[in-house]
XYZ file of C-alpha atoms in Angstrom:
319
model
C 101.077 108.043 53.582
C 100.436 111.009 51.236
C 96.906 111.367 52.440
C 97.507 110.868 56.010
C 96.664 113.038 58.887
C 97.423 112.500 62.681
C 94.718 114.557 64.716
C 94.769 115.546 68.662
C 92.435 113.033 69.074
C 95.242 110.460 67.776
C 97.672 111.682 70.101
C 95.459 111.054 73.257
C 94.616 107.493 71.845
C 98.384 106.437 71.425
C 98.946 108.035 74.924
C 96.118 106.547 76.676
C 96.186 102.771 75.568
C 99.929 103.102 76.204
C 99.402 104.283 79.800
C 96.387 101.975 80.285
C 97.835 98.832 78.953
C 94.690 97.912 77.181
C 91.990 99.107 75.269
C 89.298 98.413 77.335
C 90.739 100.728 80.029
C 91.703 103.144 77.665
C 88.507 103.735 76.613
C 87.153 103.833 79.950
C 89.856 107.063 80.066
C 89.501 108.639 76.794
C 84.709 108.176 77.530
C 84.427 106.239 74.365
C 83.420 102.879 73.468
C 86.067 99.933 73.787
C 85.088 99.034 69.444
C 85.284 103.171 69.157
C 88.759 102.539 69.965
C 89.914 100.096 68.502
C 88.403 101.240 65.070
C 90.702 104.401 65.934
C 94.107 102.616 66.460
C 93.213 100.310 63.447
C 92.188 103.545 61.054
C 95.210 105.173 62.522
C 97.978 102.575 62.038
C 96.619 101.993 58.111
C 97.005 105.211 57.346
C 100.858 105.554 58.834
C 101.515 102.023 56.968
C 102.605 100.641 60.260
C 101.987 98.838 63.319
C 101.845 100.990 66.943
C 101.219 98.353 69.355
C 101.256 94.702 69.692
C 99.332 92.466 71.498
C 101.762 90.687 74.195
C 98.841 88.539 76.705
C 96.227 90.475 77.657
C 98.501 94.009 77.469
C 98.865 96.493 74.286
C 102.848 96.888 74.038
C 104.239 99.810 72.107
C 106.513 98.574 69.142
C 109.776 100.486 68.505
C 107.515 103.616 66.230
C 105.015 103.456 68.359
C 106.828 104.002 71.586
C 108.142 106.850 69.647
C 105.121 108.267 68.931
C 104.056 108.037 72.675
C 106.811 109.832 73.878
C 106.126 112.879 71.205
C 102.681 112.563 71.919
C 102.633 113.397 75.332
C 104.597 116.343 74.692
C 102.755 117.525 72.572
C 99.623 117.286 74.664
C 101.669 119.008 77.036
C 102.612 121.937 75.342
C 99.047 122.069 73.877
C 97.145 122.187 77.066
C 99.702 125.225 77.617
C 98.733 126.980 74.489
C 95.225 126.878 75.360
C 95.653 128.231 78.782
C 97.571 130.949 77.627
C 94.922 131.886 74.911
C 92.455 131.359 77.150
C 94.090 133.769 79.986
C 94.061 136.809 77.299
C 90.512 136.870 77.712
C 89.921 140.499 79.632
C 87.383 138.317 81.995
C 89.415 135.413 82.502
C 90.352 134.028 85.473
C 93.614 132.297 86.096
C 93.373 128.677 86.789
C 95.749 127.604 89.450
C 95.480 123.399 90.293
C 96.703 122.285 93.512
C 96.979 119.170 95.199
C 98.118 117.736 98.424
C 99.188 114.709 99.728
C 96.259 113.161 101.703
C 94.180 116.313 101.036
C 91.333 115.997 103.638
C 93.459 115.844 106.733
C 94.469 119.343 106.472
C 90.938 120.752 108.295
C 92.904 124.158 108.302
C 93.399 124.222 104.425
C 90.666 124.894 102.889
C 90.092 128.121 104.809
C 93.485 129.024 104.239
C 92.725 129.128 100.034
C 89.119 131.132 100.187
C 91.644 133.283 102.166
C 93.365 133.481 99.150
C 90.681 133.369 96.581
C 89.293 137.154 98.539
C 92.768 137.982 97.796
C 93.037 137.428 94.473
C 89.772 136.983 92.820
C 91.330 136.482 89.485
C 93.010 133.563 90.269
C 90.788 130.416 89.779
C 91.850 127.866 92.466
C 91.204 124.401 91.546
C 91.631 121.444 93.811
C 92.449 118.162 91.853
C 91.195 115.737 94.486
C 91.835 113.053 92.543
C 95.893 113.337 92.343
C 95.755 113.695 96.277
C 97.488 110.176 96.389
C 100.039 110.866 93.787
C 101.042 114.519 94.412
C 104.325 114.604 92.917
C 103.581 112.092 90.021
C 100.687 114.753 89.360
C 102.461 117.863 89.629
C 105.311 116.089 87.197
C 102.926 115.333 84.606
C 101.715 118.842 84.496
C 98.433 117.843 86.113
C 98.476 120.329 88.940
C 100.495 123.280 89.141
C 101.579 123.335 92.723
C 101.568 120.173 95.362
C 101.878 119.790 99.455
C 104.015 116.941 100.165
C 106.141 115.139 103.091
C 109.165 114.360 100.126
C 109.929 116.631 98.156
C 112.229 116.060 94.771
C 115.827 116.631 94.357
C 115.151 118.272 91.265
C 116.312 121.736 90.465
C 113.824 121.676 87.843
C 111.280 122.272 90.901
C 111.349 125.044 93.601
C 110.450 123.886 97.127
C 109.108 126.199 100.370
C 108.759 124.314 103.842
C 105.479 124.951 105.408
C 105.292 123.371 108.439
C 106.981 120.879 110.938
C 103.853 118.974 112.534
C 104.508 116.763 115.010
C 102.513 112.752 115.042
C 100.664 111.602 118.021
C 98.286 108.750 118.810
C 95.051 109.624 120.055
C 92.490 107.904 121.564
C 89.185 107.390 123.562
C 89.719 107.744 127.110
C 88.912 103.960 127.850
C 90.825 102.497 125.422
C 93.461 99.674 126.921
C 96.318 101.801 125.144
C 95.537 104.759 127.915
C 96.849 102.379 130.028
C 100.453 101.949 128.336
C 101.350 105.882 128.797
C 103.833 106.790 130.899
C 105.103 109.803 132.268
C 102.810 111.657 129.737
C 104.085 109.567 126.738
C 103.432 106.565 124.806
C 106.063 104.043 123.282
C 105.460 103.715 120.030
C 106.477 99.900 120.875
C 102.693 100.413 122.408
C 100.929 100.208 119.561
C 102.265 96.876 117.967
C 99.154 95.020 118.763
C 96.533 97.798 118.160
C 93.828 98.750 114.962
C 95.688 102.039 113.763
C 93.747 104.743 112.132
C 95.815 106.823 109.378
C 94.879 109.178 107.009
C 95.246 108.175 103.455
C 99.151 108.848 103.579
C 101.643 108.072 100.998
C 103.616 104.707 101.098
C 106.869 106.161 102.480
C 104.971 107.308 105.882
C 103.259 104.195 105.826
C 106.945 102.685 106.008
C 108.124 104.677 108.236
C 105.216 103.969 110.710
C 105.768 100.165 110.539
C 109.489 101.229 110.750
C 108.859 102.787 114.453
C 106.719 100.504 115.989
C 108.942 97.339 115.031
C 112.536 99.271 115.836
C 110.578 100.524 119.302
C 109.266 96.802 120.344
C 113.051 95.189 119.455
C 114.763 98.008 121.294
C 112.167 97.302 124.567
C 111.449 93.658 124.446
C 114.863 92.033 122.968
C 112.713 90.592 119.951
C 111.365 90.859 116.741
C 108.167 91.671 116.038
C 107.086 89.424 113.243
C 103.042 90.307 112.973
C 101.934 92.720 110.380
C 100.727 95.614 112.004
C 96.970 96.487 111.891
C 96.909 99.828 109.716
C 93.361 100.952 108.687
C 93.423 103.948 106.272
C 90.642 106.625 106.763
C 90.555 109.667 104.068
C 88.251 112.074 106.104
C 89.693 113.703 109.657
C 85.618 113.700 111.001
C 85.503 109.629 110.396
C 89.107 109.380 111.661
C 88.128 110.906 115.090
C 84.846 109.525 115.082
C 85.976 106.429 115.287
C 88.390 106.916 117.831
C 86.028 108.776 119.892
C 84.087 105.550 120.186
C 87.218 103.197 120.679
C 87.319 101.386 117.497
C 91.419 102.190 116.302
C 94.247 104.236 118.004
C 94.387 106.943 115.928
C 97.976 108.177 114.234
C 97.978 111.587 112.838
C 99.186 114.710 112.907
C 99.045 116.826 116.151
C 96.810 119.598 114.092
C 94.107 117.388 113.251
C 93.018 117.134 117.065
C 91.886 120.525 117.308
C 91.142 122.219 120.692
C 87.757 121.287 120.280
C 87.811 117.377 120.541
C 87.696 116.905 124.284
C 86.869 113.137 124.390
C 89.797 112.252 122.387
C 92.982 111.491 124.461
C 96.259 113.143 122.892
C 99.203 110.936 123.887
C 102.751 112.426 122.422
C 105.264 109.629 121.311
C 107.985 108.927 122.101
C 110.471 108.759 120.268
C 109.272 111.982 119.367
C 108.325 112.284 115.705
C 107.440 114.821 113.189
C 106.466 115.438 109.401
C 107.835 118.060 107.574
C 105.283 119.816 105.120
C 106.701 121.455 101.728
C 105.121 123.004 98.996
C 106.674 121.902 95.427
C 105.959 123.566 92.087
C 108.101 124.248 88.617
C 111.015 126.674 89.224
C 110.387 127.823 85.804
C 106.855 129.143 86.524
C 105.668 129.351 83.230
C 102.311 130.731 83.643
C 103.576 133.251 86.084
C 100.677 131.851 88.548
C 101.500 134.152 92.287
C 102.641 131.057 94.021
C 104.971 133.074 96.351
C 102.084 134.764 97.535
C 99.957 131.128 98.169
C 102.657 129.305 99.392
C 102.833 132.662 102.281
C 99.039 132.319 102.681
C 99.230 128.545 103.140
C 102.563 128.407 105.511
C 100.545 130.948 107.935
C 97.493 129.323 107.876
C 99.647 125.957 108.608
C 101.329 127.297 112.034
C 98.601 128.740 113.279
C 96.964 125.391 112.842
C 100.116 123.893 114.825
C 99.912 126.726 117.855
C 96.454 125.508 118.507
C 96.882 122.218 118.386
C 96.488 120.567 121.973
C 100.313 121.392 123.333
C 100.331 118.582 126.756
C 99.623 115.083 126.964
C 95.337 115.075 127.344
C 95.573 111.359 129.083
């Protein structure tokens, strides 16, 4: 032990096969070769004179020290990806990274234009869009992987400070000769309508998938006396074009949000449910506010940019 070091590069090892479950995977996350790392861990754990991990199957399972060493790796990661930021922020060039991320990112057509708003604004602040923690906003924004997230659920955490955006109400939509045109009346559609129809969602989050298959099923009971015991046809489409593409041409009833119509899709049918229901749009970032990053002044931009999305949304039934 007297001649032993633990480096950064040990700490992401011990963090990554723990989060991975094996070494092949971690290595896949850390870019390095699957022998690469396990001639790391092996190095590693003869120089602390102890086991980190055991082999339990086909998983790598912490033992008791290395579990420990997990938890005050990550930390450490943590706080060292903070030191570097700040260093890096003294620079008299710098820019000020600011990473955001929201829940199904690419159905919010209005977004985008909403941060180059902010971006002319504030051209020292370096906006970054982590795509990739779009389907795990909160997770991300807990692990310190994105400093501010848009979500439909936000935490009961004081440790984070929340800021409703918007209140967007769902519709289905689709092509004017589709047989569910047929099921609207008095300008509104049961949502008991759609138990037997392809629906079209964005890539939402679990809990609004739940609570979609929650509405149709309490809706067809309520009407019909009986239970509806088929799984409902849900077909998840990332990209708002390809959403309404397809609907245009009568392949799903579409599911979404009443701003992702737009005033401009005329051969899309807008048919308001009923029961009426709505999604309620929060921005969610660290009370503490470490880096002092302007977020009052994004989360203003964004919440603007968000109701005058919902004001032009198509306002009466379109069927």
């Amino acid at each position: 032990m007297q001649n032993s070091h633990i480096e950064v590069r040990h700490l992401r090892l011990v963090v990554a096969i723990s989060s991975e479950g094996n070494v092949t995977r971690a290595a896949g996350k850390l870019h390095l070769s699957q022998s690469a790392v396990s001639h790391q861990l092996l190095d590693l754990e003869r120089d602390l004179g102890m086991r980190l991990f055991d082999r339990v199957g086909k998983r790598m399972v912490p033992t008791i020290a290395g579990a420990r060493m997990v938890v005050d790796a990550s930390r450490v990661l943590v706080e060292l990806a903070e030191l570097e930021r700040r260093v890096a922020e003294q620079r008299p060039d710098a820019r000020i990274p600011f990473r955001i991320t929201a829940s199904c990112f690419m159905s919010y057509s209005w977004l985008p234009t909403a941060l180059a708003h902010f971006g002319e604004k504030r051209p020292n602040v370096e906006l970054d869009i982590v795509l990739e923690a779009t389907r795990r906003a909160l997770p991300a924004l807990i692990a310190d992987e994105v400093d501010l997230a848009i979500v439909t659920e936000p935490p009961r955490d004081e440790t984070y400070a929340c800021a409703e955006l918007a209140v967007s109400e769902l519709v289905a939509i689709a092509s004017p000769d589709h047989q569910v045109i047929a099921r609207c009346k008095k300008g509104t559609l049961r949502w008991s309508a759609l138990h037997d129809c392809e629906l079209l969602v964005f890539d939402i989050a679990d809990p609004d998938l739940v609570r979609l298959d929650r509405a149709i099923r309490e809706s067809h009971r309520a009407h019909t006396g009986e239970r509806l015991a088929a799984p409902l046809q849900v077909r998840k489409i990332p990209v708002t074009d390809a959403l309404l593409a397809l609907v245009r041409t009568g392949r799903g009833v579409g599911i979404v949000d009443r701003w992702a119509v737009g005033p401009s899709n005329r051969a899309i049918r807008v048919l308001p449910l009923a029961p009426r229901a709505s999604r309620t749009f929060h921005a969610v970032w660290r009370a503490a506010n470490p880096r002092r990053l302007p977020v009052d002044e994004l989360v203003a931009v964004i919440k603007r940019a968000g109701v005058r999305a919902i004001r032009s949304a198509p306002r009466r039934p379109t069927a």
